[in-house]
Amino acid sequence: MAGVAVPIVELTGGVKFPMIGFGTWQSAPDVVGNAVRTAIDAGYRHIDCAWNYFNEKEVGQAIKDKIAEGKIKREDVFITTKLWCTYHRPEDVKRGFQESLNDLGLDYIDLFLIHGPPAFKPGPKWFPTDDSDFDDADYVDTFKAMESLVDEGLCRAIGLSNFNTQQLGRVLQNCRIKPAVNQVELHPYLVQQKLVDYCKSKNVVITAYSPLGSPGRDFAQPGEARVLEDPVVLDIAKNHGKTPAQVLLRYHLDRGIVVIPKSVTPSRIKENLQVLDFSLTADDIKTLGSLDRKNRYVDWSFCKTHKYFPFNDSA
């Protein structure tokens, strides 16, 4: 791993899951390939993708380039992707999976997640503009259809994203293959301790997306509070001789949470991996947790009237 010993957690069935991954959300197709190549060279061995990031062909090409160079083998890199909401009907699940598999140019996926509980009507319109675009497909049935992908050897593990405790509980009660992961937004401004505790009690691994507060997202609001600039974060970073981003990533790792920071800047890509030579104190972690403002930057407001909207629940 280029000399980088990233810690591993074990998923259902003994699948090894690197605790630091490389995020590809909102990375333009013309830059994401170089970013992924840089990440692999730096030592990342976990790449987080999704159908609706619209850049999986470029991500897949970058992975193939590094395999051709002899830098990695396919089995060295852990690939996560996600089923978009227009593929929730059970009969559409495999087609949605196959589109990502084909775009990535791979024979199998390591981890396949339901991107979010709400279902949208199948078809070329991927983003809902009003309630008429919503579909009634039940995410439990969607997950059951995903189980067959594991049976067929097409993916090694399956899981969820953006699910609250009640929704996760429904899946756990009705599944044959346990969801291995719940990927959710987490940072000191959105601690979600109830959800974290519930996932841990059920041995569901948590992946934190937007662990740095997603400052570069294209719908960021002018003047919004930025956790990277919080004086408390800056002070802890100074005490450890680290950057605020490194402190925020360590905050999750020290609590057993997987992180998938995203960047297209080579220096930051490397910096985000340089978090294994220090730990936060218990007081640091408690102080960072006290910053909670319930600031959800990725709020899925485009489907807040959907019956399966996940963020009405307190967790």
Short mmCIF file of C-alpha atoms in Angstrom, two decimals:
data_model
loop_
_atom_site.label_atom_id
_atom_site.label_comp_id
_atom_site.label_asym_id
_atom_site.label_seq_id
_atom_site.Cartn_x
_atom_site.Cartn_y
_atom_site.Cartn_z
CA MET A 1 0.00 0.00 0.00
CA ALA A 2 2.76 2.41 -0.92
CA GLY A 3 3.95 2.17 2.67
CA VAL A 4 0.58 3.32 4.06
CA ALA A 5 -0.88 0.83 6.54
CA VAL A 6 -4.52 1.94 6.47
CA PRO A 7 -6.52 0.22 9.22
CA ILE A 8 -9.09 -2.36 8.16
CA VAL A 9 -12.52 -3.31 9.47
CA GLU A 10 -14.10 -6.63 8.65
CA LEU A 11 -17.51 -6.71 7.01
CA THR A 12 -20.00 -9.56 6.82
CA GLY A 13 -18.35 -12.68 5.42
CA GLY A 14 -14.84 -11.55 6.32
CA VAL A 15 -14.61 -8.86 3.62
CA LYS A 16 -11.78 -6.46 4.49
CA PHE A 17 -12.83 -2.80 4.31
CA PRO A 18 -10.14 -0.05 4.42
CA MET A 19 -11.10 2.65 6.93
CA ILE A 20 -9.87 5.51 4.73
CA GLY A 21 -11.38 5.73 1.28
CA PHE A 22 -11.26 8.20 -1.55
CA GLY A 23 -14.51 9.99 -2.40
CA THR A 24 -15.47 10.87 -5.98
CA TRP A 25 -18.72 12.82 -5.46
CA GLN A 26 -18.87 16.11 -7.40
CA SER A 27 -15.58 15.38 -9.12
CA ALA A 28 -15.96 16.38 -12.76
CA PRO A 29 -15.31 13.62 -15.31
CA ASP A 30 -12.38 15.53 -16.79
CA VAL A 31 -10.53 15.72 -13.45
CA VAL A 32 -11.65 12.66 -11.51
CA GLY A 33 -9.39 10.26 -13.43
CA ASN A 34 -6.22 12.10 -12.46
CA ALA A 35 -7.50 12.43 -8.90
CA VAL A 36 -8.06 8.66 -8.62
CA ARG A 37 -4.65 7.91 -10.13
CA THR A 38 -3.05 10.31 -7.62
CA ALA A 39 -5.00 8.69 -4.80
CA ILE A 40 -3.90 5.18 -5.74
CA ASP A 41 -0.28 6.33 -6.02
CA ALA A 42 -0.59 7.93 -2.57
CA GLY A 43 -1.78 4.64 -1.06
CA TYR A 44 -5.58 4.75 -1.10
CA ARG A 45 -7.06 1.29 -1.66
CA HIS A 46 -10.75 2.13 -1.21
CA ILE A 47 -12.61 4.17 -3.84
CA ASP A 48 -16.18 5.35 -3.21
CA CYS A 49 -18.34 5.76 -6.33
CA ALA A 50 -22.00 6.06 -7.34
CA TRP A 51 -24.13 5.82 -10.46
CA ASN A 52 -25.36 9.39 -10.09
CA TYR A 53 -21.89 10.92 -9.75
CA PHE A 54 -21.78 10.49 -13.55
CA ASN A 55 -18.03 9.83 -13.58
CA GLU A 56 -17.73 6.08 -13.12
CA LYS A 57 -16.26 5.50 -16.60
CA GLU A 58 -13.38 7.83 -15.77
CA VAL A 59 -12.91 6.29 -12.32
CA GLY A 60 -12.86 2.82 -13.86
CA GLN A 61 -10.32 3.86 -16.49
CA ALA A 62 -8.03 5.25 -13.80
CA ILE A 63 -8.21 1.95 -11.90
CA LYS A 64 -7.49 0.00 -15.09
CA ASP A 65 -4.53 2.28 -15.83
CA LYS A 66 -3.02 1.56 -12.43
CA ILE A 67 -3.60 -2.18 -12.83
CA ALA A 68 -1.90 -2.05 -16.25
CA GLU A 69 1.06 -0.20 -14.70
CA GLY A 70 1.43 -2.98 -12.14
CA LYS A 71 0.77 -0.52 -9.31
CA ILE A 72 -2.19 -2.55 -8.02
CA LYS A 73 -4.12 -5.72 -8.71
CA ARG A 74 -7.91 -5.68 -8.82
CA GLU A 75 -8.09 -7.49 -5.50
CA ASP A 76 -5.96 -4.77 -3.86
CA VAL A 77 -8.56 -2.04 -4.30
CA PHE A 78 -11.98 -1.94 -2.62
CA ILE A 79 -14.71 -0.43 -4.80
CA THR A 80 -18.01 0.86 -3.42
CA THR A 81 -20.84 2.03 -5.63
CA LYS A 82 -24.51 2.81 -5.11
CA LEU A 83 -27.91 2.04 -6.57
CA TRP A 84 -29.73 5.21 -7.57
CA CYS A 85 -33.36 5.79 -6.60
CA THR A 86 -34.77 5.24 -10.11
CA TYR A 87 -33.70 1.57 -9.88
CA HIS A 88 -35.47 0.64 -6.64
CA ARG A 89 -38.11 -1.63 -8.15
CA PRO A 90 -36.82 -5.18 -7.60
CA GLU A 91 -36.92 -5.96 -11.32
CA ASP A 92 -34.68 -2.91 -12.00
CA VAL A 93 -32.02 -3.52 -9.34
CA LYS A 94 -29.72 -5.73 -11.38
CA ARG A 95 -29.91 -3.36 -14.37
CA GLY A 96 -28.90 -0.42 -12.17
CA PHE A 97 -26.05 -2.47 -10.73
CA GLN A 98 -24.93 -3.59 -14.16
CA GLU A 99 -24.74 -0.02 -15.45
CA SER A 100 -22.25 0.88 -12.74
CA LEU A 101 -20.34 -2.38 -13.19
CA ASN A 102 -20.06 -1.78 -16.93
CA ASP A 103 -19.07 1.88 -16.56
CA LEU A 104 -16.39 0.96 -14.03
CA GLY A 105 -15.23 -1.83 -16.33
CA LEU A 106 -15.05 -4.35 -13.51
CA ASP A 107 -16.08 -7.98 -13.04
CA TYR A 108 -17.43 -7.45 -9.53
CA ILE A 109 -18.11 -4.74 -6.94
CA ASP A 110 -16.85 -5.01 -3.37
CA LEU A 111 -19.71 -3.09 -1.73
CA PHE A 112 -23.06 -2.09 -3.24
CA LEU A 113 -25.28 0.34 -1.34
CA ILE A 114 -28.82 1.64 -1.70
CA HIS A 115 -28.04 5.33 -2.17
CA GLY A 116 -31.07 6.41 -0.14
CA PRO A 117 -34.45 5.04 0.99
CA PRO A 118 -36.78 7.05 -1.35
CA ALA A 119 -37.68 5.53 -4.72
CA PHE A 120 -38.19 7.57 -7.89
CA LYS A 121 -40.03 6.48 -11.01
CA PRO A 122 -37.89 4.49 -13.44
CA GLY A 123 -36.80 6.25 -16.59
CA PRO A 124 -34.31 8.75 -17.96
CA LYS A 125 -35.39 11.51 -15.55
CA TRP A 126 -33.09 10.71 -12.63
CA PHE A 127 -33.81 13.74 -10.42
CA PRO A 128 -37.34 14.46 -9.14
CA THR A 129 -38.83 17.91 -9.68
CA ASP A 130 -42.14 17.24 -7.92
CA ASP A 131 -44.01 14.49 -6.10
CA SER A 132 -45.27 12.95 -9.34
CA ASP A 133 -41.72 11.67 -9.90
CA PHE A 134 -41.82 9.60 -6.70
CA ASP A 135 -42.31 5.83 -6.75
CA ASP A 136 -43.76 3.54 -4.07
CA ALA A 137 -41.09 0.83 -4.24
CA ASP A 138 -40.21 -0.32 -0.73
CA TYR A 139 -36.48 -0.20 0.08
CA VAL A 140 -36.84 -3.55 1.90
CA ASP A 141 -37.82 -5.18 -1.41
CA THR A 142 -34.96 -3.32 -3.11
CA PHE A 143 -32.51 -4.72 -0.59
CA LYS A 144 -33.87 -8.25 -0.98
CA ALA A 145 -33.26 -7.98 -4.72
CA MET A 146 -29.68 -6.91 -3.99
CA GLU A 147 -29.10 -10.09 -2.00
CA SER A 148 -29.15 -12.08 -5.24
CA LEU A 149 -26.18 -10.05 -6.50
CA VAL A 150 -24.16 -11.46 -3.61
CA ASP A 151 -25.47 -14.96 -4.37
CA GLU A 152 -24.30 -14.57 -7.96
CA GLY A 153 -20.82 -13.38 -6.94
CA LEU A 154 -21.33 -9.98 -8.55
CA CYS A 155 -20.69 -8.09 -5.30
CA ARG A 156 -19.05 -9.13 -2.06
CA ALA A 157 -21.14 -7.12 0.38
CA ILE A 158 -24.29 -4.98 0.33
CA GLY A 159 -25.45 -2.13 2.49
CA LEU A 160 -27.27 1.16 2.84
CA SER A 161 -26.72 4.90 2.69
CA ASN A 162 -28.71 7.75 4.24
CA PHE A 163 -30.89 5.37 6.28
CA ASN A 164 -32.17 6.39 9.70
CA THR A 165 -32.45 4.00 12.66
CA GLN A 166 -36.06 3.02 11.98
CA GLN A 167 -35.36 2.31 8.30
CA LEU A 168 -32.20 0.36 9.10
CA GLY A 169 -34.16 -1.63 11.66
CA ARG A 170 -36.78 -2.60 9.06
CA VAL A 171 -34.08 -3.91 6.73
CA LEU A 172 -32.39 -5.85 9.54
CA GLN A 173 -35.71 -7.48 10.47
CA ASN A 174 -36.47 -8.57 6.92
CA CYS A 175 -33.14 -9.34 5.27
CA ARG A 176 -31.42 -12.64 4.59
CA ILE A 177 -28.01 -11.02 4.13
CA LYS A 178 -27.27 -8.40 6.76
CA PRO A 179 -26.45 -4.88 5.52
CA ALA A 180 -22.72 -4.49 6.12
CA VAL A 181 -22.54 -0.68 6.06
CA ASN A 182 -24.65 2.45 6.51
CA GLN A 183 -22.97 5.41 4.79
CA VAL A 184 -24.19 8.73 6.21
CA GLU A 185 -23.13 12.35 6.56
CA LEU A 186 -21.07 12.79 9.73
CA HIS A 187 -18.84 15.56 11.09
CA PRO A 188 -18.73 17.56 14.36
CA TYR A 189 -21.60 19.80 13.18
CA LEU A 190 -23.74 16.67 12.54
CA VAL A 191 -22.77 14.09 15.15
CA GLN A 192 -25.83 11.79 14.88
CA GLN A 193 -24.81 9.95 18.04
CA LYS A 194 -28.09 8.02 18.32
CA LEU A 195 -27.62 6.63 14.80
CA VAL A 196 -23.94 5.87 15.41
CA ASP A 197 -24.77 3.99 18.61
CA TYR A 198 -27.58 2.05 16.93
CA CYS A 199 -25.39 0.98 14.01
CA LYS A 200 -22.65 -0.14 16.37
CA SER A 201 -25.15 -2.11 18.47
CA LYS A 202 -26.17 -4.00 15.33
CA ASN A 203 -22.58 -4.46 14.08
CA VAL A 204 -23.30 -2.34 11.01
CA VAL A 205 -20.15 -0.44 9.99
CA ILE A 206 -20.58 3.31 9.56
CA THR A 207 -18.95 5.23 6.73
CA ALA A 208 -18.86 9.01 7.15
CA TYR A 209 -19.37 10.95 3.96
CA SER A 210 -18.70 14.70 3.90
CA PRO A 211 -16.41 14.17 6.93
CA LEU A 212 -14.96 17.64 6.38
CA GLY A 213 -18.38 19.30 6.12
CA SER A 214 -18.48 19.23 2.30
CA PRO A 215 -17.15 22.79 1.84
CA GLY A 216 -16.64 22.36 -1.90
CA ARG A 217 -20.11 21.13 -2.84
CA ASP A 218 -21.74 23.11 -5.63
CA PHE A 219 -24.80 24.04 -3.55
CA ALA A 220 -22.90 25.46 -0.55
CA GLN A 221 -24.57 28.58 0.82
CA PRO A 222 -22.65 31.86 1.12
CA GLY A 223 -21.69 32.56 4.70
CA GLU A 224 -22.67 29.12 6.06
CA ALA A 225 -20.78 27.83 9.10
CA ARG A 226 -17.79 25.73 8.04
CA VAL A 227 -16.58 23.11 10.46
CA LEU A 228 -13.07 23.29 8.93
CA GLU A 229 -12.87 26.89 10.13
CA ASP A 230 -14.34 26.39 13.60
CA PRO A 231 -12.01 27.91 16.24
CA VAL A 232 -12.24 24.72 18.33
CA VAL A 233 -11.09 22.60 15.38
CA LEU A 234 -8.30 25.06 14.60
CA ASP A 235 -7.12 24.97 18.21
CA ILE A 236 -7.03 21.16 18.38
CA ALA A 237 -5.20 21.06 15.03
CA LYS A 238 -2.58 23.50 16.35
CA ASN A 239 -2.09 21.40 19.50
CA HIS A 240 -1.37 18.30 17.40
CA GLY A 241 0.64 20.02 14.68
CA LYS A 242 -1.91 18.87 12.11
CA THR A 243 -4.33 20.51 9.67
CA PRO A 244 -8.01 20.98 10.53
CA ALA A 245 -8.91 18.38 7.87
CA GLN A 246 -6.60 15.83 9.43
CA VAL A 247 -8.17 16.42 12.85
CA LEU A 248 -11.68 15.96 11.45
CA LEU A 249 -10.71 12.69 9.77
CA ARG A 250 -9.02 11.44 12.94
CA TYR A 251 -12.19 12.32 14.90
CA HIS A 252 -14.03 9.60 12.98
CA LEU A 253 -11.23 7.06 12.85
CA ASP A 254 -10.69 7.22 16.61
CA ARG A 255 -14.38 6.29 17.04
CA GLY A 256 -14.19 3.34 14.63
CA ILE A 257 -15.89 5.13 11.73
CA VAL A 258 -14.74 4.78 8.10
CA VAL A 259 -14.06 8.04 6.23
CA ILE A 260 -14.16 8.89 2.52
CA PRO A 261 -12.71 12.40 2.07
CA LYS A 262 -12.90 13.84 -1.41
CA SER A 263 -10.44 16.13 -3.15
CA VAL A 264 -9.05 16.69 -6.62
CA THR A 265 -6.00 18.61 -5.34
CA PRO A 266 -2.93 16.32 -5.20
CA SER A 267 -1.49 17.88 -2.03
CA ARG A 268 -4.79 17.48 -0.16
CA ILE A 269 -5.34 13.97 -1.47
CA LYS A 270 -2.01 13.01 0.11
CA GLU A 271 -2.58 15.08 3.26
CA ASN A 272 -5.91 13.36 3.94
CA LEU A 273 -4.10 10.02 4.14
CA GLN A 274 -1.47 11.33 6.57
CA VAL A 275 -3.60 10.80 9.65
CA LEU A 276 -2.17 7.55 10.98
CA ASP A 277 0.69 8.98 13.04
CA PHE A 278 -1.42 10.59 15.77
CA SER A 279 -4.61 10.13 17.77
CA LEU A 280 -6.98 12.56 19.42
CA THR A 281 -7.40 12.54 23.17
CA ALA A 282 -10.68 11.59 24.80
CA ASP A 283 -11.11 15.26 25.68
CA ASP A 284 -10.53 16.25 22.04
CA ILE A 285 -13.23 13.84 20.89
CA LYS A 286 -15.66 15.03 23.56
CA THR A 287 -14.99 18.67 22.67
CA LEU A 288 -15.48 18.07 18.94
CA GLY A 289 -18.72 16.20 19.64
CA SER A 290 -20.00 19.17 21.63
CA LEU A 291 -19.91 21.29 18.44
CA ASP A 292 -23.01 19.48 17.14
CA ARG A 293 -25.42 21.91 15.43
CA LYS A 294 -27.42 19.29 13.52
CA ASN A 295 -26.14 21.00 10.36
CA ARG A 296 -27.01 18.62 7.55
CA TYR A 297 -25.29 19.90 4.43
CA VAL A 298 -26.55 17.10 2.16
CA ASP A 299 -30.20 17.23 3.15
CA TRP A 300 -32.00 15.48 0.29
CA SER A 301 -34.52 18.33 0.31
CA PHE A 302 -35.51 17.41 -3.26
CA CYS A 303 -37.57 14.54 -1.82
CA LYS A 304 -38.57 15.77 1.63
CA THR A 305 -42.25 14.94 0.94
CA HIS A 306 -41.46 11.33 -0.02
CA LYS A 307 -42.89 8.76 2.41
CA TYR A 308 -39.42 7.27 2.84
CA PHE A 309 -37.59 10.57 3.32
CA PRO A 310 -34.97 9.63 5.91
CA PHE A 311 -34.35 12.83 7.82
CA ASN A 312 -37.68 13.48 9.53
CA ASP A 313 -36.58 11.04 12.20
CA SER A 314 -34.23 12.44 14.83
CA ALA A 315 -31.72 9.80 13.81
#
